[in-house]
Coordinates of C-alpha atoms in Angstrom, one line a residue:
M4 CA -5.3 -15.0 -46.1
M5 CA -2.8 -15.1 -49.0
A6 CA 0.3 -16.6 -48.7
S7 CA 2.2 -13.7 -49.8
A8 CA 0.6 -11.5 -47.2
A9 CA 2.7 -13.4 -44.6
V10 CA 6.1 -11.9 -46.2
R11 CA 7.4 -8.8 -44.5
R12 CA 9.4 -6.7 -46.7
D13 CA 11.2 -4.8 -43.8
L14 CA 12.9 -8.2 -42.9
P15 CA 15.0 -10.8 -44.5
L16 CA 13.4 -14.3 -45.9
I17 CA 15.0 -17.6 -44.6
V18 CA 14.1 -20.6 -46.4
V19 CA 13.8 -23.8 -44.0
C20 CA 13.8 -26.9 -45.6
A21 CA 12.7 -29.2 -42.9
G22 CA 13.3 -32.7 -42.0
T23 CA 9.8 -33.1 -40.9
S24 CA 6.3 -31.9 -42.1
W25 CA 4.8 -28.7 -40.2
G26 CA 1.9 -30.6 -39.2
G27 CA 4.1 -33.4 -37.5
I28 CA 5.9 -33.9 -34.7
R29 CA 7.4 -30.8 -33.6
G30 CA 11.3 -31.1 -33.5
S31 CA 13.9 -28.8 -33.4
D32 CA 13.6 -27.5 -36.8
H33 CA 10.0 -26.3 -36.3
H34 CA 10.8 -24.6 -32.9
V35 CA 13.8 -22.8 -34.5
A36 CA 11.7 -21.9 -37.6
T37 CA 8.7 -20.2 -35.1
E38 CA 11.3 -18.2 -33.4
L39 CA 13.1 -17.2 -36.3
T40 CA 9.7 -15.3 -37.5
R41 CA 10.9 -12.8 -34.9
Y42 CA 13.6 -11.6 -37.2
A43 CA 12.8 -12.8 -40.8
T44 CA 9.8 -14.2 -43.0
V45 CA 10.2 -18.0 -42.9
L46 CA 9.6 -20.1 -46.1
W47 CA 8.8 -23.4 -44.5
V48 CA 9.5 -26.2 -46.9
D49 CA 7.9 -29.6 -45.9
P50 CA 9.6 -33.0 -47.2
P51 CA 8.2 -34.0 -50.6
V52 CA 5.0 -35.6 -51.2
T53 CA 4.1 -38.0 -54.0
F54 CA 1.1 -39.5 -55.5
L55 CA 1.5 -42.2 -53.0
T56 CA 1.4 -40.3 -49.9
P57 CA -1.8 -39.3 -49.6
V58 CA -2.8 -42.8 -48.3
R59 CA -0.7 -42.0 -45.3
R60 CA -1.3 -38.0 -45.0
R61 CA -4.5 -37.4 -46.7
Q62 CA -6.0 -34.9 -44.5
E63 CA -2.9 -32.9 -44.2
V64 CA -1.7 -32.9 -48.1
G65 CA -4.8 -33.5 -49.9
A66 CA -6.2 -36.0 -52.4
V67 CA -3.8 -34.9 -55.2
P68 CA -0.4 -34.0 -54.2
W69 CA 0.9 -30.8 -56.1
P70 CA 3.2 -28.0 -54.7
R71 CA 1.2 -26.2 -52.3
L72 CA 1.9 -22.7 -50.8
R73 CA 0.2 -21.5 -47.9
P74 CA 0.0 -19.4 -44.8
G75 CA 1.2 -20.9 -41.6
I76 CA 1.6 -19.0 -38.5
P77 CA 2.2 -15.2 -38.6
G78 CA 5.6 -14.5 -40.3
L79 CA 5.7 -18.1 -42.0
V80 CA 4.5 -19.6 -45.4
R81 CA 4.6 -23.4 -45.8
L82 CA 5.7 -24.9 -49.1
T83 CA 4.8 -28.6 -49.7
P84 CA 6.9 -29.6 -52.7
T85 CA 6.2 -32.8 -54.7
A86 CA 8.7 -35.4 -55.9
I87 CA 8.7 -38.8 -57.8
P88 CA 7.4 -41.7 -55.8
G89 CA 10.7 -43.6 -54.3
Y90 CA 12.3 -40.4 -54.1
T91 CA 14.9 -41.2 -51.4
R92 CA 16.1 -44.7 -53.2
P93 CA 19.6 -44.7 -54.7
G94 CA 19.1 -43.0 -58.4
I95 CA 15.8 -41.6 -58.0
N96 CA 17.0 -39.1 -55.1
A97 CA 19.6 -37.7 -57.6
T98 CA 16.6 -35.9 -59.1
T99 CA 15.0 -35.1 -55.4
G100 CA 17.1 -32.0 -54.7
F101 CA 16.5 -30.4 -57.9
L102 CA 12.8 -30.7 -58.0
V103 CA 12.6 -29.3 -54.7
R104 CA 14.7 -26.6 -55.3
T105 CA 13.0 -25.6 -58.3
Q106 CA 9.7 -25.5 -56.4
I107 CA 11.2 -23.3 -53.8
R108 CA 12.2 -20.8 -56.5
W109 CA 8.6 -21.0 -57.9
A110 CA 7.4 -20.4 -54.2
L111 CA 9.8 -17.6 -54.0
D112 CA 8.4 -16.1 -57.2
K113 CA 5.1 -16.3 -56.1
L114 CA 5.9 -14.4 -52.8
G115 CA 7.9 -11.9 -55.0
A116 CA 10.5 -12.5 -52.2
T117 CA 14.5 -13.3 -52.4
P118 CA 16.2 -15.4 -49.9
A119 CA 18.9 -14.4 -47.5
A120 CA 19.6 -17.9 -46.3
V121 CA 18.5 -21.3 -47.3
M122 CA 18.9 -23.6 -44.3
A123 CA 18.9 -27.5 -44.6
C124 CA 17.6 -29.6 -41.4
S125 CA 18.4 -32.9 -42.9
L126 CA 21.1 -34.0 -45.7
D127 CA 18.5 -33.5 -48.8
D128 CA 20.7 -31.8 -51.8
V129 CA 18.9 -28.1 -51.1
L130 CA 21.9 -26.2 -50.6
T131 CA 23.4 -26.0 -54.1
G132 CA 22.3 -23.9 -57.1
W133 CA 21.8 -20.7 -55.1
G134 CA 24.0 -17.6 -55.7
S135 CA 26.7 -16.2 -53.6
D136 CA 24.4 -13.4 -52.0
V137 CA 22.6 -16.5 -50.3
V138 CA 23.7 -17.7 -46.9
R139 CA 23.7 -21.7 -47.4
V140 CA 23.2 -23.3 -43.6
L141 CA 23.5 -27.0 -42.5
Y142 CA 21.4 -27.0 -39.2
G143 CA 22.5 -30.4 -38.0
T144 CA 19.6 -31.8 -35.6
D145 CA 21.1 -35.3 -35.2
D146 CA 24.0 -37.8 -36.2
Y147 CA 22.3 -38.7 -39.5
A148 CA 25.1 -41.2 -40.2
A149 CA 25.2 -42.7 -36.8
G150 CA 21.4 -43.3 -37.0
A151 CA 21.5 -45.0 -40.4
D152 CA 20.5 -48.5 -38.7
L153 CA 17.6 -47.0 -36.9
M154 CA 16.3 -45.5 -40.3
G155 CA 16.9 -48.6 -42.2
L156 CA 19.5 -46.6 -44.8
S157 CA 22.9 -47.0 -46.1
R158 CA 25.5 -45.6 -43.5
R159 CA 28.0 -45.3 -46.8
A160 CA 25.4 -43.2 -48.5
L161 CA 24.4 -41.1 -45.6
L162 CA 28.1 -40.2 -45.0
R163 CA 28.3 -39.3 -48.6
S164 CA 25.4 -36.9 -48.4
E165 CA 26.9 -35.6 -45.2
K166 CA 30.1 -34.8 -46.9
R167 CA 28.6 -33.2 -49.9
Q168 CA 26.3 -30.9 -47.5
L169 CA 29.2 -29.7 -45.4
D170 CA 31.0 -28.8 -48.4
N171 CA 28.0 -26.7 -49.9
A172 CA 27.2 -25.2 -46.5
D173 CA 28.6 -21.6 -45.7
V174 CA 27.4 -21.9 -42.2
V175 CA 27.3 -25.3 -40.0
V176 CA 25.4 -25.7 -36.9
A177 CA 25.4 -28.6 -34.6
I178 CA 23.2 -29.2 -31.6
S179 CA 25.5 -31.4 -29.8
R180 CA 29.1 -31.3 -28.6
V181 CA 29.3 -34.9 -30.0
L182 CA 28.5 -33.9 -33.3
F183 CA 30.3 -30.7 -33.4
D184 CA 33.6 -32.4 -32.7
R185 CA 33.1 -34.7 -35.4
W186 CA 32.2 -32.3 -38.1
S187 CA 35.0 -29.9 -36.8
E188 CA 37.5 -32.9 -37.5
M189 CA 35.9 -33.3 -40.9
G190 CA 37.1 -29.8 -41.8
A191 CA 34.0 -27.7 -41.0
N192 CA 33.6 -24.5 -39.0
V193 CA 30.8 -25.5 -37.0
H194 CA 28.8 -23.1 -34.4
L195 CA 27.4 -25.2 -31.4
I196 CA 24.1 -24.2 -31.0
P197 CA 22.1 -26.9 -28.6
N198 CA 18.4 -27.5 -28.5
G199 CA 16.2 -25.2 -26.3
V200 CA 12.6 -25.1 -25.2
Q201 CA 9.7 -23.1 -25.5
V202 CA 9.2 -22.0 -21.9
D203 CA 5.8 -20.2 -22.6
A204 CA 4.1 -23.4 -23.1
Y205 CA 4.9 -24.8 -19.5
R206 CA 5.1 -21.1 -17.8
K207 CA 1.5 -21.8 -16.3
L208 CA 1.2 -25.2 -15.7
E209 CA -0.3 -25.1 -12.2
T210 CA -3.3 -23.4 -14.0
V211 CA -3.8 -26.3 -16.7
S212 CA -6.5 -29.2 -16.2
P213 CA -4.9 -32.7 -15.6
A214 CA -5.3 -34.8 -18.7
P215 CA -8.8 -36.7 -18.3
D216 CA -7.6 -39.9 -19.5
V217 CA -5.2 -41.2 -17.2
A218 CA -5.6 -42.1 -13.4
L219 CA -2.1 -43.3 -12.0
P220 CA -1.3 -43.6 -8.3
S221 CA 1.7 -41.5 -7.4
P222 CA 4.8 -41.0 -7.6
V223 CA 4.3 -40.9 -11.4
A224 CA 7.0 -41.2 -13.7
G225 CA 6.5 -40.1 -17.2
L226 CA 8.0 -40.3 -20.5
V227 CA 7.2 -37.8 -23.6
G228 CA 8.4 -38.6 -27.0
H229 CA 8.9 -41.2 -29.7
L230 CA 8.7 -44.5 -28.3
S231 CA 11.4 -46.5 -30.3
A232 CA 14.7 -48.1 -30.3
R233 CA 16.4 -44.9 -28.7
I234 CA 14.7 -45.7 -25.6
D235 CA 16.0 -48.2 -22.9
I236 CA 12.9 -50.8 -22.5
D237 CA 15.2 -52.4 -19.5
V238 CA 14.5 -49.1 -17.7
L239 CA 10.9 -48.9 -18.4
E240 CA 10.4 -52.5 -17.5
A241 CA 11.9 -52.1 -14.1
I242 CA 9.9 -48.7 -13.3
S243 CA 6.8 -51.0 -14.0
E244 CA 7.9 -53.4 -11.5
S245 CA 8.4 -51.0 -8.9
D246 CA 6.5 -48.9 -6.6
C247 CA 6.1 -46.2 -9.1
S248 CA 3.9 -45.6 -11.8
L249 CA 4.8 -44.9 -15.4
L250 CA 2.8 -42.6 -17.8
L251 CA 4.0 -42.9 -21.5
V252 CA 2.9 -40.1 -23.9
G253 CA 4.0 -40.3 -27.6
P254 CA 3.8 -42.3 -30.8
Y255 CA 5.0 -46.1 -30.8
S256 CA 7.3 -47.3 -33.4
P257 CA 5.7 -51.0 -34.2
T258 CA 9.2 -52.7 -35.2
W259 CA 10.6 -51.9 -31.4
E260 CA 10.2 -54.8 -29.0
P261 CA 6.5 -55.3 -30.0
E262 CA 6.1 -58.2 -27.6
R263 CA 7.6 -56.5 -24.7
F264 CA 6.0 -53.2 -25.2
A265 CA 2.8 -55.1 -25.2
A266 CA 3.4 -56.6 -22.0
L267 CA 4.6 -53.5 -20.4
I268 CA 1.6 -51.5 -21.3
A269 CA -0.7 -54.2 -19.9
K270 CA 0.4 -53.6 -16.3
D271 CA -2.0 -51.8 -14.0
R272 CA 0.2 -49.0 -13.4
V273 CA 1.2 -48.4 -16.9
K274 CA -0.4 -46.2 -19.2
W275 CA 0.3 -45.3 -22.6
V276 CA -1.7 -42.5 -24.4
G277 CA -0.2 -42.7 -27.9
R278 CA 0.8 -39.4 -29.8
R279 CA -0.8 -36.3 -28.5
P280 CA -0.7 -32.6 -30.1
F281 CA 1.7 -30.3 -28.7
E282 CA -0.8 -28.1 -27.3
E283 CA -2.2 -30.9 -25.0
L284 CA 1.3 -32.3 -23.5
P285 CA 1.0 -29.7 -20.5
G286 CA -2.1 -31.5 -19.1
Y287 CA -0.1 -35.0 -19.2
L288 CA 3.0 -33.0 -17.7
R289 CA 0.6 -32.1 -14.9
L290 CA 0.4 -35.4 -13.8
M291 CA 3.7 -36.6 -13.6
D292 CA 6.1 -36.5 -10.7
V293 CA 9.2 -36.9 -12.6
G294 CA 10.4 -36.4 -16.0
L295 CA 12.3 -39.0 -17.8
T296 CA 14.8 -39.5 -20.5
P297 CA 15.7 -43.1 -20.6
Y298 CA 18.0 -43.3 -23.8
A299 CA 19.8 -46.2 -24.7
D300 CA 23.6 -46.2 -24.9
I301 CA 24.1 -45.9 -28.7
P302 CA 26.0 -43.6 -31.2
F303 CA 22.7 -41.7 -32.4
N304 CA 21.7 -41.1 -28.9
R305 CA 25.2 -39.7 -27.8
A306 CA 25.1 -37.2 -30.8
S307 CA 21.6 -36.1 -29.8
F308 CA 20.4 -33.5 -27.8
P309 CA 16.7 -34.6 -26.2
L310 CA 14.2 -31.9 -26.2
K311 CA 12.6 -33.7 -23.6
T312 CA 14.8 -33.0 -20.8
L313 CA 14.6 -29.2 -21.2
E314 CA 10.6 -29.5 -21.5
Y315 CA 10.5 -31.3 -18.2
L316 CA 12.3 -28.7 -16.4
A317 CA 10.5 -25.8 -18.1
A318 CA 7.2 -27.5 -16.4
G319 CA 9.0 -27.6 -13.2
L320 CA 9.6 -31.1 -12.9
P321 CA 12.5 -33.0 -11.5
V322 CA 14.5 -35.0 -14.4
V323 CA 16.0 -38.5 -14.4
S324 CA 18.1 -38.9 -17.5
S325 CA 20.5 -41.5 -19.0
D326 CA 24.3 -40.4 -18.7
L327 CA 24.5 -38.6 -22.1
P328 CA 26.7 -36.0 -23.6
A329 CA 24.1 -33.7 -23.4
T330 CA 23.2 -34.0 -20.0
Q331 CA 27.0 -33.4 -19.1
W332 CA 26.9 -30.4 -21.2
L333 CA 23.6 -28.9 -19.3
D334 CA 26.2 -29.7 -16.0
S335 CA 23.2 -29.1 -13.5
D336 CA 22.0 -30.7 -10.5
L337 CA 18.5 -30.3 -11.4
V338 CA 19.1 -33.5 -13.6
R339 CA 19.8 -36.4 -12.1
V340 CA 21.9 -38.9 -13.9
A341 CA 21.2 -42.7 -13.8
N342 CA 22.9 -45.7 -15.3
G343 CA 20.8 -48.8 -15.7
P344 CA 17.4 -49.9 -14.3
G345 CA 18.1 -50.0 -10.8
E346 CA 19.7 -46.3 -10.8
F347 CA 16.8 -45.1 -12.6
V348 CA 14.1 -46.6 -9.9
R349 CA 16.4 -45.2 -7.1
A350 CA 16.7 -41.8 -8.7
I351 CA 12.9 -41.8 -9.3
R352 CA 12.0 -42.1 -5.8
E353 CA 14.6 -39.4 -4.7
A354 CA 13.3 -36.9 -7.4
A355 CA 10.0 -37.6 -6.6
G356 CA 10.4 -36.5 -3.1
E357 CA 11.3 -33.2 -4.2
A358 CA 8.5 -32.8 -6.8
S359 CA 6.2 -30.4 -4.8
S360 CA 9.1 -28.1 -3.7
E361 CA 8.3 -24.6 -4.6
D362 CA 11.9 -23.5 -4.6
M363 CA 13.3 -26.2 -6.6
T364 CA 10.3 -25.5 -9.4
R365 CA 11.2 -22.0 -9.5
R366 CA 15.0 -22.9 -10.1
R367 CA 14.1 -25.4 -12.7
R368 CA 12.1 -22.8 -14.7
A369 CA 14.9 -20.6 -14.4
F370 CA 17.5 -22.9 -15.6
A371 CA 15.2 -23.7 -18.4
E372 CA 14.7 -20.0 -19.1
K373 CA 18.2 -19.7 -20.0
H374 CA 18.0 -22.3 -22.9
S375 CA 15.0 -20.9 -24.5
W376 CA 14.3 -21.4 -28.5
K377 CA 14.3 -17.7 -28.4
R378 CA 17.8 -17.8 -27.2
R379 CA 18.9 -20.3 -29.5
A380 CA 17.3 -18.5 -32.5
E381 CA 19.3 -15.2 -31.8
E382 CA 22.6 -17.3 -32.1
I383 CA 21.4 -18.9 -35.3
V384 CA 20.8 -15.4 -36.8
A385 CA 23.9 -14.2 -35.6
A386 CA 25.8 -17.3 -37.0
I387 CA 24.0 -16.5 -40.4
G388 CA 25.0 -13.1 -40.4
L389 CA 22.0 -11.3 -40.0
S390 CA 22.5 -9.7 -36.7
P391 CA 21.4 -6.2 -37.8
A392 CA 17.7 -7.7 -37.9
V393 CA 18.2 -8.5 -34.3
Q394 CA 19.5 -5.5 -33.3
T395 CA 16.4 -3.8 -35.1
L396 CA 14.2 -5.7 -33.2
R397 CA 15.9 -5.3 -29.7
E398 CA 15.6 -1.4 -30.7
T399 CA 12.3 -1.0 -31.4
H400 CA 10.9 -3.5 -28.4

């Protein structure tokens, strides 16, 4: 299918400059872009690739990187732009924004479309150089400056990029109250639109076959997500030493506690299956009695809004989470809050006793439904000022 065939001429076009590749882990930007196709054509822009990138992403990008425009899902076209090797480094990064914006305009010309809005899901300089008729949106999925150490980047440089991005944006969206408050104090007019959940992916979990590569005795406490310094390994170790099994689903950052992690996954009642495609996650959730959000108490986590908490609830699972501002914002007795390893283990045991309750399962799913990505996308469309598209869609369905 030609990429231009995905463009709906009766709807506006939104450029989403993502923080992750379309073929990578499905984060907030991926879910938002998917739901935005209800109201607009989406031009999804991957992070740039270079001549060095194919070594790591050969299957996805191709042997020789050049700007590639291709169809994605219905209503979405994917652009993979190119840049100079080392494009995030000081000095070189000054050219990156210009190169990416130039390639976005090339893609728009190929599509025969003009954008109603350009959305930045990172601090890359993609919001400058657009006309006054284009709404420039900063979609804050994380507190980037707070994550400087985690990403190995300069906090000072990130703060400068953050200030530039806030100054350039017409609309600013923050996914957490902590980030909302900080950006508001910097003078930005911020919309608080937290993360959501793709409820349809978990609606019929009972009909899904359990993942065949796991055989753990109950109760099984499960963690889905990136295993990195954001996770409290003390909690995981305490669970492994209790009478509970531990199932870990997600990629592992090799710099995070390598010796402790190796010892953890070597235990009989611990199973790590690595990264799994989003479509396979229900099969692993099917094996869990309790979902875990065991985040370490660090500034980056306090400003985050974990996707996994709502995903567990959409799957009907009881949840035990660290005491995060995002958890407090949800304000639900369906999420048990635990501080430290001992409280986590006790809360898991209590929660496991409710795992099979049909009434509680219905309550959890009903709660998750109120926080669907569909609803979040409606809020974003309204914040951008494209509400007529939403209204038209409602009237025709």
